[in-house]
Short mmCIF file of C-alpha atoms and ligand atoms in Angstrom, two decimals:
data_model
loop_
_atom_site.label_atom_id
_atom_site.label_comp_id
_atom_site.label_asym_id
_atom_site.label_seq_id
_atom_site.Cartn_x
_atom_site.Cartn_y
_atom_site.Cartn_z
CA MET A 1 0.00 0.00 0.00
CA ALA A 2 1.28 3.48 -0.88
CA LYS A 3 2.18 5.60 2.11
CA ALA A 4 0.90 9.07 2.93
CA THR A 5 4.48 10.19 2.36
CA SER A 6 3.86 9.98 -1.40
CA TRP A 7 3.11 13.68 -1.00
CA SER A 8 6.20 15.87 -0.85
CA ASP A 9 3.94 18.89 -0.39
CA PRO A 10 0.21 18.85 0.35
CA PRO A 11 -2.34 20.05 -2.22
CA THR A 12 -3.48 22.72 0.25
CA LYS A 13 -0.11 24.31 -0.42
CA THR A 14 0.79 23.39 -4.01
CA LEU A 15 -2.63 24.03 -5.51
CA ARG A 16 -3.44 27.37 -3.89
CA ALA A 17 -4.35 29.81 -6.65
CA HIS A 18 -2.22 32.76 -5.48
CA GLY A 19 -0.78 34.38 -8.57
CA VAL A 20 -1.52 31.46 -10.93
CA LYS A 21 -1.48 32.42 -14.59
CA VAL A 22 -4.24 30.44 -16.27
CA ARG A 23 -2.71 30.69 -19.76
CA LYS A 24 0.55 29.21 -18.54
CA PHE A 25 -0.94 26.64 -16.21
CA ASP A 26 0.44 23.13 -16.69
CA THR A 27 -2.66 20.95 -16.82
CA SER A 28 -0.63 17.73 -17.00
CA ALA A 29 1.36 18.32 -13.81
CA THR A 30 0.88 16.37 -10.58
CA PRO A 31 2.08 18.97 -8.04
CA GLY A 32 3.46 17.66 -4.80
CA PHE A 33 2.89 13.99 -5.62
CA LYS A 34 5.91 11.76 -6.01
CA GLY A 35 4.30 8.54 -7.21
CA ASN A 36 2.79 7.29 -10.45
CA LYS A 37 -0.83 6.54 -11.34
CA ARG A 38 -0.81 3.20 -9.56
CA ALA A 39 0.56 4.71 -6.35
CA GLY A 40 -1.99 7.49 -6.66
CA GLU A 41 -4.87 5.07 -7.01
CA GLU A 42 -3.71 2.98 -4.07
CA LEU A 43 -3.37 6.03 -1.92
CA LEU A 44 -6.80 7.25 -3.00
CA ALA A 45 -8.37 3.99 -1.80
CA ALA A 46 -6.77 4.45 1.63
CA ARG A 47 -7.54 8.14 1.91
CA ALA A 48 -11.17 7.59 0.88
CA LEU A 49 -11.60 5.65 4.14
CA VAL A 50 -10.18 8.56 6.13
CA LEU A 51 -12.51 10.95 4.31
CA SER A 52 -15.48 8.70 4.95
CA ASP A 53 -14.72 8.55 8.68
CA LEU A 54 -14.40 12.34 8.93
CA GLN A 55 -17.60 12.84 6.97
CA GLU A 56 -19.44 10.56 9.38
CA LYS A 57 -18.18 12.66 12.27
CA LEU A 58 -19.38 15.84 10.58
CA TYR A 59 -22.78 14.25 10.03
CA ALA A 60 -22.97 12.94 13.60
CA ASN A 61 -22.17 16.39 14.94
CA GLY A 62 -24.74 17.94 12.65
CA ARG A 63 -27.34 15.59 14.10
CA SER A 64 -26.29 16.74 17.56
CA GLY A 65 -26.77 20.46 16.97
CA ASP A 66 -23.45 21.50 15.43
CA GLN A 67 -24.28 24.03 12.70
CA ARG A 68 -21.13 23.57 10.64
CA SER A 69 -20.93 22.27 7.09
CA VAL A 70 -18.46 22.03 4.22
CA LEU A 71 -19.01 23.26 0.67
CA LEU A 72 -16.95 22.00 -2.24
CA VAL A 73 -17.33 24.18 -5.33
CA LEU A 74 -16.26 22.54 -8.60
CA GLN A 75 -15.76 24.80 -11.58
CA GLY A 76 -14.19 23.69 -14.81
CA MET A 77 -14.44 23.64 -18.57
CA ASP A 78 -16.34 20.79 -20.25
CA THR A 79 -14.60 17.43 -19.86
CA ALA A 80 -12.45 18.66 -16.95
CA GLY A 81 -13.86 15.78 -14.89
CA LYS A 82 -16.30 17.34 -12.44
CA GLY A 83 -18.57 14.32 -12.72
CA GLY A 84 -15.64 11.99 -11.98
CA ILE A 85 -14.86 13.90 -8.80
CA VAL A 86 -18.46 13.58 -7.70
CA ARG A 87 -18.53 9.83 -8.43
CA HIS A 88 -15.09 8.84 -7.20
CA VAL A 89 -14.45 11.24 -4.33
CA ILE A 90 -17.87 12.13 -3.04
CA GLY A 91 -19.03 8.62 -3.97
CA SER A 92 -16.77 7.23 -1.27
CA VAL A 93 -18.76 8.82 1.55
CA ASP A 94 -22.25 8.09 2.87
CA PRO A 95 -24.72 9.68 0.42
CA GLN A 96 -26.92 10.69 3.37
CA GLY A 97 -24.29 13.22 4.32
CA VAL A 98 -23.96 14.83 0.91
CA ASP A 99 -26.00 17.73 -0.48
CA HIS A 100 -25.21 17.64 -4.18
CA ALA A 101 -26.32 20.26 -6.68
CA ALA A 102 -25.54 20.78 -10.37
CA PHE A 103 -26.16 24.14 -12.00
CA GLY A 104 -26.95 24.22 -15.71
CA VAL A 105 -28.53 26.88 -17.89
CA PRO A 106 -30.97 28.72 -15.60
CA THR A 107 -34.62 27.69 -15.95
CA GLU A 108 -37.31 30.24 -16.76
CA VAL A 109 -38.12 30.50 -13.07
CA GLU A 110 -34.47 30.89 -12.08
CA LYS A 111 -34.00 33.61 -14.68
CA LYS A 112 -36.60 35.71 -12.94
CA HIS A 113 -34.53 35.79 -9.76
CA HIS A 114 -31.18 37.14 -8.68
CA TYR A 115 -28.40 34.76 -9.78
CA LEU A 116 -27.65 33.78 -6.17
CA TRP A 117 -31.26 32.73 -5.56
CA ARG A 118 -30.84 29.20 -6.90
CA ILE A 119 -27.48 28.90 -5.15
CA ARG A 120 -28.90 29.80 -1.72
CA LYS A 121 -31.55 27.10 -2.08
CA GLU A 122 -28.86 24.42 -2.45
CA LEU A 123 -26.46 25.40 0.32
CA PRO A 124 -25.41 22.49 2.52
CA ARG A 125 -27.40 21.91 5.67
CA ALA A 126 -25.71 21.54 9.04
CA GLY A 127 -23.46 18.47 9.13
CA GLN A 128 -23.50 18.02 5.36
CA ILE A 129 -20.85 18.15 2.69
CA GLY A 130 -22.29 20.28 -0.09
CA VAL A 131 -20.99 19.74 -3.59
CA PHE A 132 -21.62 22.25 -6.34
CA ASP A 133 -21.08 20.91 -9.87
CA ARG A 134 -20.75 24.38 -11.44
CA SER A 135 -21.91 27.25 -9.30
CA HIS A 136 -22.51 30.99 -8.94
CA TYR A 137 -19.19 31.40 -10.75
CA GLU A 138 -20.95 30.58 -14.03
CA ASP A 139 -22.36 34.09 -13.65
CA VAL A 140 -18.90 35.57 -14.15
CA LEU A 141 -17.75 32.88 -16.63
CA VAL A 142 -20.19 31.70 -19.32
CA VAL A 143 -22.31 34.80 -18.72
CA ARG A 144 -19.32 37.07 -19.29
CA VAL A 145 -17.88 35.13 -22.24
CA HIS A 146 -21.20 35.04 -24.07
CA GLU A 147 -22.19 38.57 -23.04
CA LEU A 148 -25.45 37.36 -21.53
CA VAL A 149 -25.51 40.48 -19.39
CA ALA A 150 -23.78 43.86 -19.76
CA PRO A 151 -20.20 44.21 -18.44
CA GLU A 152 -21.31 46.62 -15.71
CA VAL A 153 -23.62 43.88 -14.42
CA TRP A 154 -21.10 41.02 -14.22
CA GLU A 155 -18.39 43.42 -13.09
CA LYS A 156 -20.19 43.98 -9.78
CA ARG A 157 -20.57 40.29 -9.13
CA TYR A 158 -17.04 39.58 -7.93
CA ALA A 159 -17.46 41.80 -4.87
CA GLU A 160 -20.97 40.51 -4.34
CA ILE A 161 -19.78 36.89 -4.43
CA ASN A 162 -17.01 37.66 -1.95
CA LYS A 163 -19.54 39.18 0.42
CA PHE A 164 -21.89 36.23 -0.04
CA GLU A 165 -19.14 33.72 0.71
CA ARG A 166 -17.89 35.73 3.71
CA LYS A 167 -21.35 35.48 5.24
CA LEU A 168 -21.53 31.75 4.58
CA VAL A 169 -18.19 31.21 6.26
CA ASP A 170 -19.26 33.33 9.23
CA GLU A 171 -22.34 31.14 9.55
CA GLY A 172 -20.21 27.99 9.80
CA THR A 173 -19.58 26.73 6.28
CA THR A 174 -16.03 25.83 5.28
CA ILE A 175 -15.69 26.62 1.58
CA ILE A 176 -13.23 24.92 -0.77
CA LYS A 177 -13.26 26.13 -4.36
CA VAL A 178 -11.60 24.05 -7.03
CA ALA A 179 -10.96 25.37 -10.53
CA MET A 180 -10.34 22.37 -12.78
CA PHE A 181 -8.22 22.77 -15.88
CA VAL A 182 -7.54 20.46 -18.84
CA SER A 183 -5.57 21.44 -21.92
CA LEU A 184 -7.34 22.20 -25.18
CA GLU A 185 -5.68 19.06 -26.61
CA GLU A 186 -6.83 16.84 -23.73
CA GLN A 187 -10.34 18.24 -24.11
CA LYS A 188 -10.30 17.26 -27.78
CA LYS A 189 -9.28 13.72 -26.82
CA ARG A 190 -12.04 13.46 -24.25
CA LEU A 191 -14.69 14.86 -26.60
CA MET A 192 -13.53 12.42 -29.29
CA GLN A 193 -14.01 9.55 -26.83
CA ARG A 194 -17.58 10.69 -26.36
CA LEU A 195 -18.06 10.30 -30.10
CA GLU A 196 -16.37 6.92 -30.29
CA ARG A 197 -17.89 5.08 -27.37
CA ALA A 198 -21.52 4.11 -27.13
CA ASP A 199 -21.38 4.48 -23.35
CA LYS A 200 -20.31 8.12 -23.75
CA TYR A 201 -22.63 9.43 -26.49
CA TRP A 202 -25.04 10.67 -23.84
CA LYS A 203 -22.39 13.03 -22.53
CA PHE A 204 -21.74 14.60 -25.91
CA ASN A 205 -23.22 17.98 -26.67
CA PRO A 206 -22.47 19.47 -30.12
CA ALA A 207 -22.31 22.91 -28.46
CA ASP A 208 -19.19 21.77 -26.57
CA ILE A 209 -17.27 21.96 -29.86
CA ASP A 210 -18.44 25.54 -30.46
CA GLU A 211 -17.31 26.47 -26.96
CA ARG A 212 -13.73 25.53 -27.87
CA ALA A 213 -13.53 28.66 -30.03
CA TYR A 214 -14.04 30.73 -26.88
CA TRP A 215 -11.11 29.15 -25.03
CA PRO A 216 -9.05 32.40 -24.75
CA ALA A 217 -12.12 34.31 -23.53
CA TYR A 218 -12.75 31.61 -20.92
CA GLN A 219 -9.12 31.73 -19.85
CA ALA A 220 -9.42 35.49 -19.31
CA ALA A 221 -12.66 35.03 -17.36
CA TYR A 222 -11.12 32.28 -15.20
CA GLN A 223 -8.12 34.50 -14.57
CA ASP A 224 -10.26 37.38 -13.33
CA MET A 225 -12.37 35.02 -11.25
CA LEU A 226 -9.24 33.70 -9.51
CA ASP A 227 -7.67 37.12 -9.10
CA ARG A 228 -10.80 38.69 -7.68
CA THR A 229 -12.45 35.97 -5.61
CA ASP A 230 -9.52 34.05 -4.13
CA THR A 231 -9.84 34.97 -0.46
CA GLU A 232 -8.35 33.60 2.73
CA TYR A 233 -11.80 32.61 3.98
CA ALA A 234 -12.92 30.98 0.70
CA PRO A 235 -9.75 29.93 -1.13
CA TRP A 236 -9.44 28.82 -4.72
CA TYR A 237 -7.34 25.81 -5.61
CA THR A 238 -6.23 25.37 -9.22
CA LEU A 239 -6.27 21.73 -10.18
CA PRO A 240 -4.45 20.20 -13.17
CA CYS A 241 -6.90 17.63 -14.55
CA ASP A 242 -5.24 15.91 -17.50
CA HIS A 243 -4.54 13.05 -15.07
CA LYS A 244 -7.85 12.04 -13.59
CA TRP A 245 -6.26 9.93 -10.85
CA TYR A 246 -4.32 12.96 -9.62
CA ALA A 247 -7.34 15.27 -9.67
CA ARG A 248 -9.41 12.81 -7.62
CA LEU A 249 -6.66 12.20 -5.10
CA ALA A 250 -5.93 15.91 -4.69
CA VAL A 251 -9.59 16.81 -4.06
CA THR A 252 -9.82 13.99 -1.53
CA GLU A 253 -6.85 15.52 0.31
CA LEU A 254 -8.39 19.00 0.19
CA LEU A 255 -11.59 17.68 1.73
CA ILE A 256 -9.70 15.72 4.39
CA ASP A 257 -7.77 18.83 5.32
CA ALA A 258 -10.95 20.94 5.54
CA LEU A 259 -12.68 18.35 7.72
CA GLN A 260 -9.64 17.89 9.94
CA SER A 261 -9.48 21.62 10.51
CA LEU A 262 -12.94 21.41 12.08
CA LYS A 263 -11.41 19.25 14.85
CA LEU A 264 -14.37 16.95 14.93
CA ASP A 265 -14.92 14.38 17.60
CA TRP A 266 -17.77 11.93 18.11
CA PRO A 267 -20.59 13.75 19.88
CA PRO A 268 -20.99 12.68 23.53
CA ALA A 269 -23.94 10.55 24.59
CA LYS A 270 -26.97 12.59 25.62
CA PHE A 271 -28.10 9.82 27.97
CA ASP A 272 -26.72 7.94 30.95
CA ILE A 273 -24.86 5.04 29.34
CA ASP A 274 -24.92 2.77 32.39
CA GLU A 275 -28.58 3.32 32.92
CA GLN A 276 -29.37 2.50 29.30
CA LYS A 277 -27.21 -0.64 29.43
CA ARG A 278 -29.07 -1.76 32.52
CA ARG A 279 -32.44 -1.10 30.89
CA LEU A 280 -31.36 -2.98 27.78
CA LEU A 281 -30.20 -5.98 29.77
CA GLU A 282 -33.48 -6.02 31.65
CA SER A 283 -35.58 -5.75 28.52
P1 ADP B 1 -22.62 19.62 -17.91
O1 ADP B 1 -22.25 20.24 -19.21
O2 ADP B 1 -21.79 20.08 -16.76
O3 ADP B 1 -22.80 18.14 -17.98
P2 ADP B 1 -25.33 20.63 -18.31
O4 ADP B 1 -25.41 19.94 -19.63
O5 ADP B 1 -26.49 20.58 -17.39
O6 ADP B 1 -24.06 20.16 -17.50
O7 ADP B 1 -25.10 22.17 -18.66
C1 ADP B 1 -24.24 22.99 -18.14
C2 ADP B 1 -24.30 24.22 -19.02
O8 ADP B 1 -25.02 25.24 -18.35
C3 ADP B 1 -22.92 24.75 -19.30
O9 ADP B 1 -22.77 25.03 -20.67
C4 ADP B 1 -22.89 26.02 -18.49
O10 ADP B 1 -22.04 27.00 -19.01
C5 ADP B 1 -24.35 26.44 -18.51
N1 ADP B 1 -24.66 27.35 -17.40
C6 ADP B 1 -24.50 27.13 -16.09
N2 ADP B 1 -24.85 28.21 -15.38
C7 ADP B 1 -25.23 29.14 -16.26
C8 ADP B 1 -25.70 30.47 -16.14
N3 ADP B 1 -25.82 31.06 -14.95
N4 ADP B 1 -26.02 31.13 -17.28
C9 ADP B 1 -25.89 30.54 -18.48
N5 ADP B 1 -25.46 29.29 -18.67
C10 ADP B 1 -25.13 28.59 -17.57
#
């Protein structure tokens, strides 16, 4: 079994977005990890158990009145592997403890509301790990790239999002934001797979090919998003995603770190243990 020492530096350090230049970002790197794919997969299996244990503690505390929660925000271009993170990382914990939400093109009803309206409705409840597959950041990404609102409208959103996240953190939510990057070449490979494999046709959307023409505009929008919404209280991590095994392992570590920082313990019994044992024996 691979040891935890396969990390020379933890993802909390190597993946922090401070000063990252999106256009120069190496999407095929495996920062801080010394092993190969096999070592990564072995370690992931072991770390998934640690994550699962911590998640159960968060859930148990939530059931006992602790108001805290964790929110994992996944943002990335098509094919970056958001779905894989949900299946392979989040899939390793008890589904009862997960509040999952995916945000696509806003519905007619959603369009009538402020862009944070649909986000607020999906925030994790106490004791839950919330996972956002896309998020409020679409409102400064796709919306900006495709000029769905005027620049003066999206321009104000960065500060508004920071304020929104500050409040969430103050109310007890630990926020981890992960920006997932693949190269244009890797995206082509992954889209081609969707056209070549019957089990992947359902994932293919012809519009994904048109989006590739907007790559530089997306890079600029991602850059601004990172520069303007990477805060100490709600940090961005930039994740190279050409290697799926690395991306999954790194997100597992980020979640473990966030949960460990909550210093969770099993909630104490709210009853007299000896008395209940006696009653049980007598029953
Ligand atoms: P995925 O492509 O992640 O499998 P969907 O097919 O449901 O998911 O669609 C996601 C699409 O919705 C993406 O193209 C994304 O840019 C778009 N989208 C998400 N949020 C918004 C928004 N606020 N305004 C416009 N489009 C959005």
